[in-house]
PDB file of C-alpha atoms in Angstrom:
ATOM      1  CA  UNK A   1     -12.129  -4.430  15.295  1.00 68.00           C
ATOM      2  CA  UNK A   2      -9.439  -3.258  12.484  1.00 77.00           C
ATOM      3  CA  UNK A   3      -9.857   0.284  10.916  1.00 90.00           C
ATOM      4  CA  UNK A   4     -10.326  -0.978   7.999  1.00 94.00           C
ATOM      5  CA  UNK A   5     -12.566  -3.778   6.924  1.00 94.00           C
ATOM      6  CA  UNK A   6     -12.628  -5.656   3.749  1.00 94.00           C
ATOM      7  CA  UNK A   7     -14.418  -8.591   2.490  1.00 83.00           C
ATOM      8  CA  UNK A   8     -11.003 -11.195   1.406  1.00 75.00           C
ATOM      9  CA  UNK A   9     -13.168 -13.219  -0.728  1.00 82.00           C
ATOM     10  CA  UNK A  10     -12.147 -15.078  -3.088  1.00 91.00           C
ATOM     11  CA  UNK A  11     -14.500 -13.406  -5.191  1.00 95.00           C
ATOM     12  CA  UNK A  12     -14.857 -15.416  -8.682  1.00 97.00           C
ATOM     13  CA  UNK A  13     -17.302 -14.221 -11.404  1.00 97.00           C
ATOM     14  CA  UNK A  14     -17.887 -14.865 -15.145  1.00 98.00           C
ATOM     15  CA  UNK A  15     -16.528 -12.663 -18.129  1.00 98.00           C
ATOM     16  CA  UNK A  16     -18.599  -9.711 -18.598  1.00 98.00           C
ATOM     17  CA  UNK A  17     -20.238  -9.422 -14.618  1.00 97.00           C
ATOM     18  CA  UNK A  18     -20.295  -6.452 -13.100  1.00 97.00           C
ATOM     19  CA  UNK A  19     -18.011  -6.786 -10.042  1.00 97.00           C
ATOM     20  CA  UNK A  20     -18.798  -4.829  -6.367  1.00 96.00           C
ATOM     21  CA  UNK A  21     -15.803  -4.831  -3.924  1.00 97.00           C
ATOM     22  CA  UNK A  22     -16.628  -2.679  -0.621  1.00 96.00           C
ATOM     23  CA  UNK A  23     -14.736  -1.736   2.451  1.00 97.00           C
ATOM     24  CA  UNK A  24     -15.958  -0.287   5.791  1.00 97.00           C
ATOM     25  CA  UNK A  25     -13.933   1.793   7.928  1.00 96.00           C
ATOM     26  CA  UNK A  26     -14.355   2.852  11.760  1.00 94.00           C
ATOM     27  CA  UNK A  27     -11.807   6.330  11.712  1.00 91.00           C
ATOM     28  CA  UNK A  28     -14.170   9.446  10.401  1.00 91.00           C
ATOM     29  CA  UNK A  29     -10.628  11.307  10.229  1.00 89.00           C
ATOM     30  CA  UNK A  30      -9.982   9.394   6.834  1.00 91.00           C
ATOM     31  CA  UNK A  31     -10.529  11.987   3.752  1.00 90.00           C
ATOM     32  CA  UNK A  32      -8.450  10.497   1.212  1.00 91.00           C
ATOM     33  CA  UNK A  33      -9.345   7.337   0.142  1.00 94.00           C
ATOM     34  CA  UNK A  34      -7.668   4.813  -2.881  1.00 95.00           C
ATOM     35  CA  UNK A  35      -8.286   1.578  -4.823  1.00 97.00           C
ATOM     36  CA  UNK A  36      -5.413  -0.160  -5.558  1.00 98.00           C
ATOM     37  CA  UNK A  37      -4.657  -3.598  -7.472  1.00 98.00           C
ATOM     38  CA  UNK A  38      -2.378  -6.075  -6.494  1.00 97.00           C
ATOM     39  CA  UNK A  39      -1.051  -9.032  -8.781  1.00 96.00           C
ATOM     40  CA  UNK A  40       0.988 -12.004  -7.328  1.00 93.00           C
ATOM     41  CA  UNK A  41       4.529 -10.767  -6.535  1.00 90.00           C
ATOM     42  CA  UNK A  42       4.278  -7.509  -7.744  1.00 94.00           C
ATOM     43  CA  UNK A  43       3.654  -4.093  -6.219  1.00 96.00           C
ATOM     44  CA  UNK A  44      -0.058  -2.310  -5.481  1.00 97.00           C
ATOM     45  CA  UNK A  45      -0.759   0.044  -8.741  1.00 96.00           C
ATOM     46  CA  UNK A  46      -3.012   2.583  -8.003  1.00 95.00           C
ATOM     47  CA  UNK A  47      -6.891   2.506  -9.776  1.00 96.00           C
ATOM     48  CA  UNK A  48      -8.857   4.897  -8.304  1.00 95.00           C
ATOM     49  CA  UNK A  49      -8.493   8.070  -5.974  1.00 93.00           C
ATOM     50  CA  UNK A  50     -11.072   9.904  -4.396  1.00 92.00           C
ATOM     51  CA  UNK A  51     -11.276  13.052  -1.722  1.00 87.00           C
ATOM     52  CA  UNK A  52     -13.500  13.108   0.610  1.00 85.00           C
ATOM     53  CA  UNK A  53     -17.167  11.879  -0.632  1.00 86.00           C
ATOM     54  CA  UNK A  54     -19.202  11.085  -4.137  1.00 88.00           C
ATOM     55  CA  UNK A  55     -18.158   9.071  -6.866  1.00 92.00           C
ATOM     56  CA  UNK A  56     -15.722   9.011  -9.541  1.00 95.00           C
ATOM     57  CA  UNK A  57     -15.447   7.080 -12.997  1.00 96.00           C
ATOM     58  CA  UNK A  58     -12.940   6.020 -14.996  1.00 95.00           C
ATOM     59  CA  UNK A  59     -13.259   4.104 -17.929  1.00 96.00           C
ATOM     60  CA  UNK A  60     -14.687   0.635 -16.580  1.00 97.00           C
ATOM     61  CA  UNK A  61     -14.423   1.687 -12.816  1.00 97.00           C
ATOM     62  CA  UNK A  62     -16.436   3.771 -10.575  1.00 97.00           C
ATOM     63  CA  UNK A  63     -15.006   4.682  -6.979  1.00 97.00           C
ATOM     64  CA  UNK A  64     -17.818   5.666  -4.649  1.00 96.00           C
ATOM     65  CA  UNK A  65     -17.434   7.202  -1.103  1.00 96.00           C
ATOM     66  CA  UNK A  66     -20.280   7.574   1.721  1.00 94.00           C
ATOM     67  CA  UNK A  67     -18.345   8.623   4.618  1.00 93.00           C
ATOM     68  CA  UNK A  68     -21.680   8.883   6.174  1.00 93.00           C
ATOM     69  CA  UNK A  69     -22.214   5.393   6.010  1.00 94.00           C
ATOM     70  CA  UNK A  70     -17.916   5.015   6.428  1.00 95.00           C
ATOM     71  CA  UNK A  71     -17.957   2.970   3.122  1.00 95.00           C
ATOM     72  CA  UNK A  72     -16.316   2.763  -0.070  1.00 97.00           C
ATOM     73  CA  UNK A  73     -17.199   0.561  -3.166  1.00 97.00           C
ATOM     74  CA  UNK A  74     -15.569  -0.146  -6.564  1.00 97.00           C
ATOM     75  CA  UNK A  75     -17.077  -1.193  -9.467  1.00 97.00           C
ATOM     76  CA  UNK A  76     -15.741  -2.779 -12.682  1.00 98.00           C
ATOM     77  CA  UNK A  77     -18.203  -3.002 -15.108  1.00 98.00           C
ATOM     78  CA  UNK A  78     -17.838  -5.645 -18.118  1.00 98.00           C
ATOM     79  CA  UNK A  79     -15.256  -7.053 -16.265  1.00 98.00           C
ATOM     80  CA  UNK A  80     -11.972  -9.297 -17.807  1.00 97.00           C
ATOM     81  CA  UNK A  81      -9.749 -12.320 -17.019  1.00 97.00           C
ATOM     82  CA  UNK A  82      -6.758  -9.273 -16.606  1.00 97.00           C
ATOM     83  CA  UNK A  83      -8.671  -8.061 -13.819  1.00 97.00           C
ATOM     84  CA  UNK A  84      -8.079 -11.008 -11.734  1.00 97.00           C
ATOM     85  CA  UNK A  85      -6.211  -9.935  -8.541  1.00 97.00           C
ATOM     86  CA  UNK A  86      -6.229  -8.836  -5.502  1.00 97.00           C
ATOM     87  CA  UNK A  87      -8.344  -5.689  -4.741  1.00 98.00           C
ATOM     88  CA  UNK A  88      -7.057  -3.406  -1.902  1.00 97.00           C
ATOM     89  CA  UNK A  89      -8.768  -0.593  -0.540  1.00 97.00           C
ATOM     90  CA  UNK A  90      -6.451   2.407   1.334  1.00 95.00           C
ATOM     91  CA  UNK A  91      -7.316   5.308   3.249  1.00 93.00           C
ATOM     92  CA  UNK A  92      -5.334   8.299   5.469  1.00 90.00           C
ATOM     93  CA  UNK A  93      -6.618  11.321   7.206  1.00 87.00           C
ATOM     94  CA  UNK A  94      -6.785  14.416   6.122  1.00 77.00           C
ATOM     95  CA  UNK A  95      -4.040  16.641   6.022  1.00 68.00           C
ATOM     96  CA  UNK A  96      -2.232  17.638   9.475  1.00 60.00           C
ATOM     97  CA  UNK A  97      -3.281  15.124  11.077  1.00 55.00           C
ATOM     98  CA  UNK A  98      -1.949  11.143  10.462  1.00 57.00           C
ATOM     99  CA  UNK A  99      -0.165  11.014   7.352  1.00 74.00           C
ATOM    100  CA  UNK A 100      -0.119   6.922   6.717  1.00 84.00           C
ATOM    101  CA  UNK A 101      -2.420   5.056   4.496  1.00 90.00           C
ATOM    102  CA  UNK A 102      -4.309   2.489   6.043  1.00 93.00           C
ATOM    103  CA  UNK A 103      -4.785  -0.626   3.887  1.00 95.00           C
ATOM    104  CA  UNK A 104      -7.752  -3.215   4.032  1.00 95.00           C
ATOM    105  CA  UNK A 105      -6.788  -7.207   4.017  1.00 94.00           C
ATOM    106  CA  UNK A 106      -7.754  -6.984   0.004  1.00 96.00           C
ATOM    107  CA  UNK A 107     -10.585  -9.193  -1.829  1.00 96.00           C
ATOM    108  CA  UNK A 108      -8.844 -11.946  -3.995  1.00 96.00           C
ATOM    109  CA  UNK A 109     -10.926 -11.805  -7.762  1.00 97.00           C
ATOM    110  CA  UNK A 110     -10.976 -13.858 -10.183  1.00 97.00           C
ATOM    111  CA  UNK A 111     -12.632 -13.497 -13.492  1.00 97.00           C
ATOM    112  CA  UNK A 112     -13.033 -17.231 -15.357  1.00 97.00           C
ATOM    113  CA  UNK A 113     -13.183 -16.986 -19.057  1.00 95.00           C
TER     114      UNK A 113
ATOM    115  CA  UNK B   1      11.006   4.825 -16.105  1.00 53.00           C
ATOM    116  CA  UNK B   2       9.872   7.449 -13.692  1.00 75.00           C
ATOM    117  CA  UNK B   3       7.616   5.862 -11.507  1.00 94.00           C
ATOM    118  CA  UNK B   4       8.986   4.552  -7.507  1.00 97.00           C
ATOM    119  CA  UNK B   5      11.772   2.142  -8.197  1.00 97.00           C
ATOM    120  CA  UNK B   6      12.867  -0.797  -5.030  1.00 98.00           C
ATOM    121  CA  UNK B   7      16.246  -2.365  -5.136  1.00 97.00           C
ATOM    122  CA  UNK B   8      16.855  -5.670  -4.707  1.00 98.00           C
ATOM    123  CA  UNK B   9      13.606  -7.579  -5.976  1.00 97.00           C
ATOM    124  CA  UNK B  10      14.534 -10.675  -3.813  1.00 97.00           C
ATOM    125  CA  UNK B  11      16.656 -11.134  -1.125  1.00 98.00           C
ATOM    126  CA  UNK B  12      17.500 -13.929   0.540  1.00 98.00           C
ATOM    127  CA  UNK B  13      19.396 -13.956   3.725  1.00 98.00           C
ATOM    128  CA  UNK B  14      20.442 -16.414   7.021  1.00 98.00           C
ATOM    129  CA  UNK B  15      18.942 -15.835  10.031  1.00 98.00           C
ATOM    130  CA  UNK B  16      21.171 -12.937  11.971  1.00 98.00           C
ATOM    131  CA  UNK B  17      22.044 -11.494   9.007  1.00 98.00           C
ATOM    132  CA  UNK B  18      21.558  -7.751   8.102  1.00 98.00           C
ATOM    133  CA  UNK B  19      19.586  -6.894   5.002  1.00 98.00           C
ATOM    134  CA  UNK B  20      19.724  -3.263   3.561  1.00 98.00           C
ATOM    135  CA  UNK B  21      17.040  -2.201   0.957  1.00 98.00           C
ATOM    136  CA  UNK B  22      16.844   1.029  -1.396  1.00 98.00           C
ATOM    137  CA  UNK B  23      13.771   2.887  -2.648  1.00 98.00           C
ATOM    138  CA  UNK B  24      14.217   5.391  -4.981  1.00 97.00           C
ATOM    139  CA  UNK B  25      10.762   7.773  -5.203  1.00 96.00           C
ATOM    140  CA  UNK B  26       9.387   9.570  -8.005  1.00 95.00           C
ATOM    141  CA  UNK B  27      11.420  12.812  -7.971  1.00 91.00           C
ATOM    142  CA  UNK B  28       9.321  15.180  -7.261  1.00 89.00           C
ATOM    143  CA  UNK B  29       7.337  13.416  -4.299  1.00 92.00           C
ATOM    144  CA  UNK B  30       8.375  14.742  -0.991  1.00 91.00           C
ATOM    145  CA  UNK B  31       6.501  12.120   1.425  1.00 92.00           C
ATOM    146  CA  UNK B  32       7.929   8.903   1.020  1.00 95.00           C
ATOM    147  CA  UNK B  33       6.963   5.794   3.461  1.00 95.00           C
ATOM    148  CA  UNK B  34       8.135   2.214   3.504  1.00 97.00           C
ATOM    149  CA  UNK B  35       5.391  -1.030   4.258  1.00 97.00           C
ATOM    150  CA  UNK B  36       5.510  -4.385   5.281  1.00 97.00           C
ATOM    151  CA  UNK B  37       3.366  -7.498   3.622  1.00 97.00           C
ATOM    152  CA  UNK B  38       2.955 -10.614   4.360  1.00 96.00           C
ATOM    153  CA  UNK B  39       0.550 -13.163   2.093  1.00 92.00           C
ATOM    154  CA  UNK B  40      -2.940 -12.488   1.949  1.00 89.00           C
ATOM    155  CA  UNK B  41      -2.709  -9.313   4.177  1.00 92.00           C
ATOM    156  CA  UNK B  42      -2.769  -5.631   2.885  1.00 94.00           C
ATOM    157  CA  UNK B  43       0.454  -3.567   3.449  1.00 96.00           C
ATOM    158  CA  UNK B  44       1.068  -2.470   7.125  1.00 95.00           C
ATOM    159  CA  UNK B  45       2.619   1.086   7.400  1.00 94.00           C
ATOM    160  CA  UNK B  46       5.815   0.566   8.912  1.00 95.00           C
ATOM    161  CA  UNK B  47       7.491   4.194   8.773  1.00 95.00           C
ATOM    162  CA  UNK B  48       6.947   8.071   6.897  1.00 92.00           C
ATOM    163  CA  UNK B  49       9.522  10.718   5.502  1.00 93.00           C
ATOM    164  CA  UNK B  50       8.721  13.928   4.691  1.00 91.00           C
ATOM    165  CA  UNK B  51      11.847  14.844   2.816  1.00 92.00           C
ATOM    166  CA  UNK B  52      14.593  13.955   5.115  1.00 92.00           C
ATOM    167  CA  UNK B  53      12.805  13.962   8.256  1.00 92.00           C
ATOM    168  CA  UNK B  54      11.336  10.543   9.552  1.00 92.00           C
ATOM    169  CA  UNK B  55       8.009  11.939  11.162  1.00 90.00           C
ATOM    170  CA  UNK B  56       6.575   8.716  11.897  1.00 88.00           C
ATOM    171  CA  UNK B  57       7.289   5.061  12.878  1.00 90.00           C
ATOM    172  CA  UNK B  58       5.046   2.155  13.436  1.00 90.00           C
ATOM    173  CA  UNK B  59       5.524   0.343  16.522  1.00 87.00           C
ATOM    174  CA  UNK B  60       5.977  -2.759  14.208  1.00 82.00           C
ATOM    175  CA  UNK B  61       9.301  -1.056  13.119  1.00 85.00           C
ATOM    176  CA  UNK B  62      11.246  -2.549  16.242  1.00 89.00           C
ATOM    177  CA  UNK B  63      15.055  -1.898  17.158  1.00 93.00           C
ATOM    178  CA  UNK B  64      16.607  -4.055  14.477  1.00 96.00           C
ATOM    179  CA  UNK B  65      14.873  -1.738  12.084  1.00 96.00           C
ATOM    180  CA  UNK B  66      15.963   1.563  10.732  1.00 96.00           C
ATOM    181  CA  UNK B  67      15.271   3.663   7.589  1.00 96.00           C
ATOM    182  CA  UNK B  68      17.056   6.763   6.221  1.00 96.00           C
ATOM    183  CA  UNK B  69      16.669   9.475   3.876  1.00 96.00           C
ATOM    184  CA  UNK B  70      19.507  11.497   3.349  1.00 91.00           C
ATOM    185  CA  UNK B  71      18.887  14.747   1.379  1.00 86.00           C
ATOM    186  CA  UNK B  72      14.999  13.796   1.176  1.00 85.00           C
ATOM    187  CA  UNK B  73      15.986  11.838  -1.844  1.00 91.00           C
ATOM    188  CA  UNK B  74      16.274   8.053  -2.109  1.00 96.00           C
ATOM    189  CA  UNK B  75      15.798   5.770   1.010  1.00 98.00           C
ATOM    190  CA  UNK B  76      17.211   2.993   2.638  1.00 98.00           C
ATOM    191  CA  UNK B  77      15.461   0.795   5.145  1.00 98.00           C
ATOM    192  CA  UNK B  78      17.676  -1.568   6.813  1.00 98.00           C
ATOM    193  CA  UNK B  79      17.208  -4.747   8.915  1.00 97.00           C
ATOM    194  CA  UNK B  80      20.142  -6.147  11.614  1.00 97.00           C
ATOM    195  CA  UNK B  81      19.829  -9.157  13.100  1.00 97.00           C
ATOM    196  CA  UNK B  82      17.351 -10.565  10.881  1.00 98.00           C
ATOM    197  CA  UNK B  83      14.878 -13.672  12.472  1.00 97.00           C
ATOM    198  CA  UNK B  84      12.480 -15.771  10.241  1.00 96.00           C
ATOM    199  CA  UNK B  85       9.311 -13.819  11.245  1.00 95.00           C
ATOM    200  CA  UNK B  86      10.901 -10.797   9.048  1.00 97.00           C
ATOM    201  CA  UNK B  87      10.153 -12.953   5.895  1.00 97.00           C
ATOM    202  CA  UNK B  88       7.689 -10.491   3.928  1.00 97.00           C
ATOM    203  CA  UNK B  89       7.682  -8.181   0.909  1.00 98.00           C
ATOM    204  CA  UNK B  90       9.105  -4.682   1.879  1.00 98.00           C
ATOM    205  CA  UNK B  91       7.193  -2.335  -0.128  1.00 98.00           C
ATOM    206  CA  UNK B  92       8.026   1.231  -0.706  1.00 98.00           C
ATOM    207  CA  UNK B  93       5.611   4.099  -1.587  1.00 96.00           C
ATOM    208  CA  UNK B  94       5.986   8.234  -2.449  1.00 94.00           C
ATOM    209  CA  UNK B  95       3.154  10.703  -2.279  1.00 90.00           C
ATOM    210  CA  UNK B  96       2.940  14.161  -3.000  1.00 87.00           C
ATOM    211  CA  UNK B  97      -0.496  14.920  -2.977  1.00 80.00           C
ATOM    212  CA  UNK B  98      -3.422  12.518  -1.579  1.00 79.00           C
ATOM    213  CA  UNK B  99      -2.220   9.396  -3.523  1.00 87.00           C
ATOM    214  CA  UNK B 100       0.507   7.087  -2.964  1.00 91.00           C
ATOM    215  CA  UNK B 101       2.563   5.003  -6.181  1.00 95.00           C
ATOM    216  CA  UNK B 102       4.110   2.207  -4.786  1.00 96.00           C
ATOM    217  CA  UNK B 103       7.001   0.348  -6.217  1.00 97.00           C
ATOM    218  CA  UNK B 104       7.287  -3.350  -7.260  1.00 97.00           C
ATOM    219  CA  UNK B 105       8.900  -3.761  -3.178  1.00 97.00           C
ATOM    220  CA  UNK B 106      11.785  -6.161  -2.364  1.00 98.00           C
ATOM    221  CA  UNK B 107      10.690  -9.989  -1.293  1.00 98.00           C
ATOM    222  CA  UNK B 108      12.962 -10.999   1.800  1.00 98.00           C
ATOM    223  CA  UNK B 109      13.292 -14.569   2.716  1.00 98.00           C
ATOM    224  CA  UNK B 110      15.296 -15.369   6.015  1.00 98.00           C
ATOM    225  CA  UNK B 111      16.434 -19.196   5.936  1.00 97.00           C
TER     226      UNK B 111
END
């Protein structure tokens, strides 16, 4: 089992859906934990970031973290034909301890016109 | 442009070649760490600086790999002996806080 799980779609949803992309994660060490998106060829660019549990918004995405549950979701509400990529989720421990981020596979969206 | 900045964008090299790639990290970041992707996988850590000392290294980062960071500044990773299975974006990332800011990486093709 990898220490981080990720559904790799493809995901593909109208203009305007509401979009849920969710990652599971075995290591209850992880504290920090990061949304990043991915178009072809280019570098991740960083979305969301979140410490440790509860949910945080910004503009048309919400980052939520149950580290009870060891799961992380983001949302993209009213989404938009730019937000077709690839979705990766990333995590690391807290702060002492292992200092790399841990990346899922990703979930390939895209979002038809 | 102050975000992390990867030099070359592409590379391509013959097979027992050595490759050497730069990352230059936003300045004030202190952790810098260098990953490996290959299509339709996430980034695999590969090695971790904290300024100039190398505190961590995958055991994907073989013998024909080594990285640098003289002065806890910019970075080098560097590949000897390069084989096709090294064909992958090298992607480099700094961190000062929880959060890490990639750069746009370097895509290295072996022929």
């Amino acid at each position: 089992q990898k220490e981080v799980e990720q559904d790799p779609g493809p995901l593909s949803v109208p203009e305007g859906a509401i979009v849920s992309l969710n990652c599971t994660y075995s290591n209850s060490a992880f504290q920090y934990f990061m949304w990043y998106r991915q178009y072809s060829r280019k570098g991740p660019e960083l979305l969301m970031y979140t410490y440790s549990s509860g949910n945080k918004e910004d503009g048309r995405f919400t980052a939520q973290v149950d580290k009870s549950s060891k799961y992380i979701s983001l949302f993209i509400r009213d989404s938009q034909p730019s937000d077709s990529a690839t979705y990766l989720c990333a995590m690391r421990e807290r702060d002492n301890y292992g200092q790399n981020f841990v990346f899922g596979p990703g979930t390939r969206l895209s979002v038809l016109p | 442009d102050t975000g992390v900045s990867q030099d070359p964008r592409h590379k391509i090299t013959k097979r027992g070649q050595n490759v050497t790639f730069r990352c230059d990290p936003i300045s004030e970041h202190n952790r810098l760490y260098w990953y490996r992707q290959t299509l339709g996988q996430g980034p695999e850590f590969l090695t971790y600086f904290q300024n100039e000392a190398q505190l961590e290294k995958s055991r994907l980062l073989s013998d024909r790999f080594s990285a640098e960071r003289p002065k806890g500044s910019f970075s080098t990773l560097e590949i000897q002996r390069t084989e096709q299975g090294d064909s992958a974006m090298y992607l480099c990332a700094s961190s000062l806080n929880g959060e890490a800011f990639f750069g746009q990486g370097t895509r290295l093709t072996v022929v």
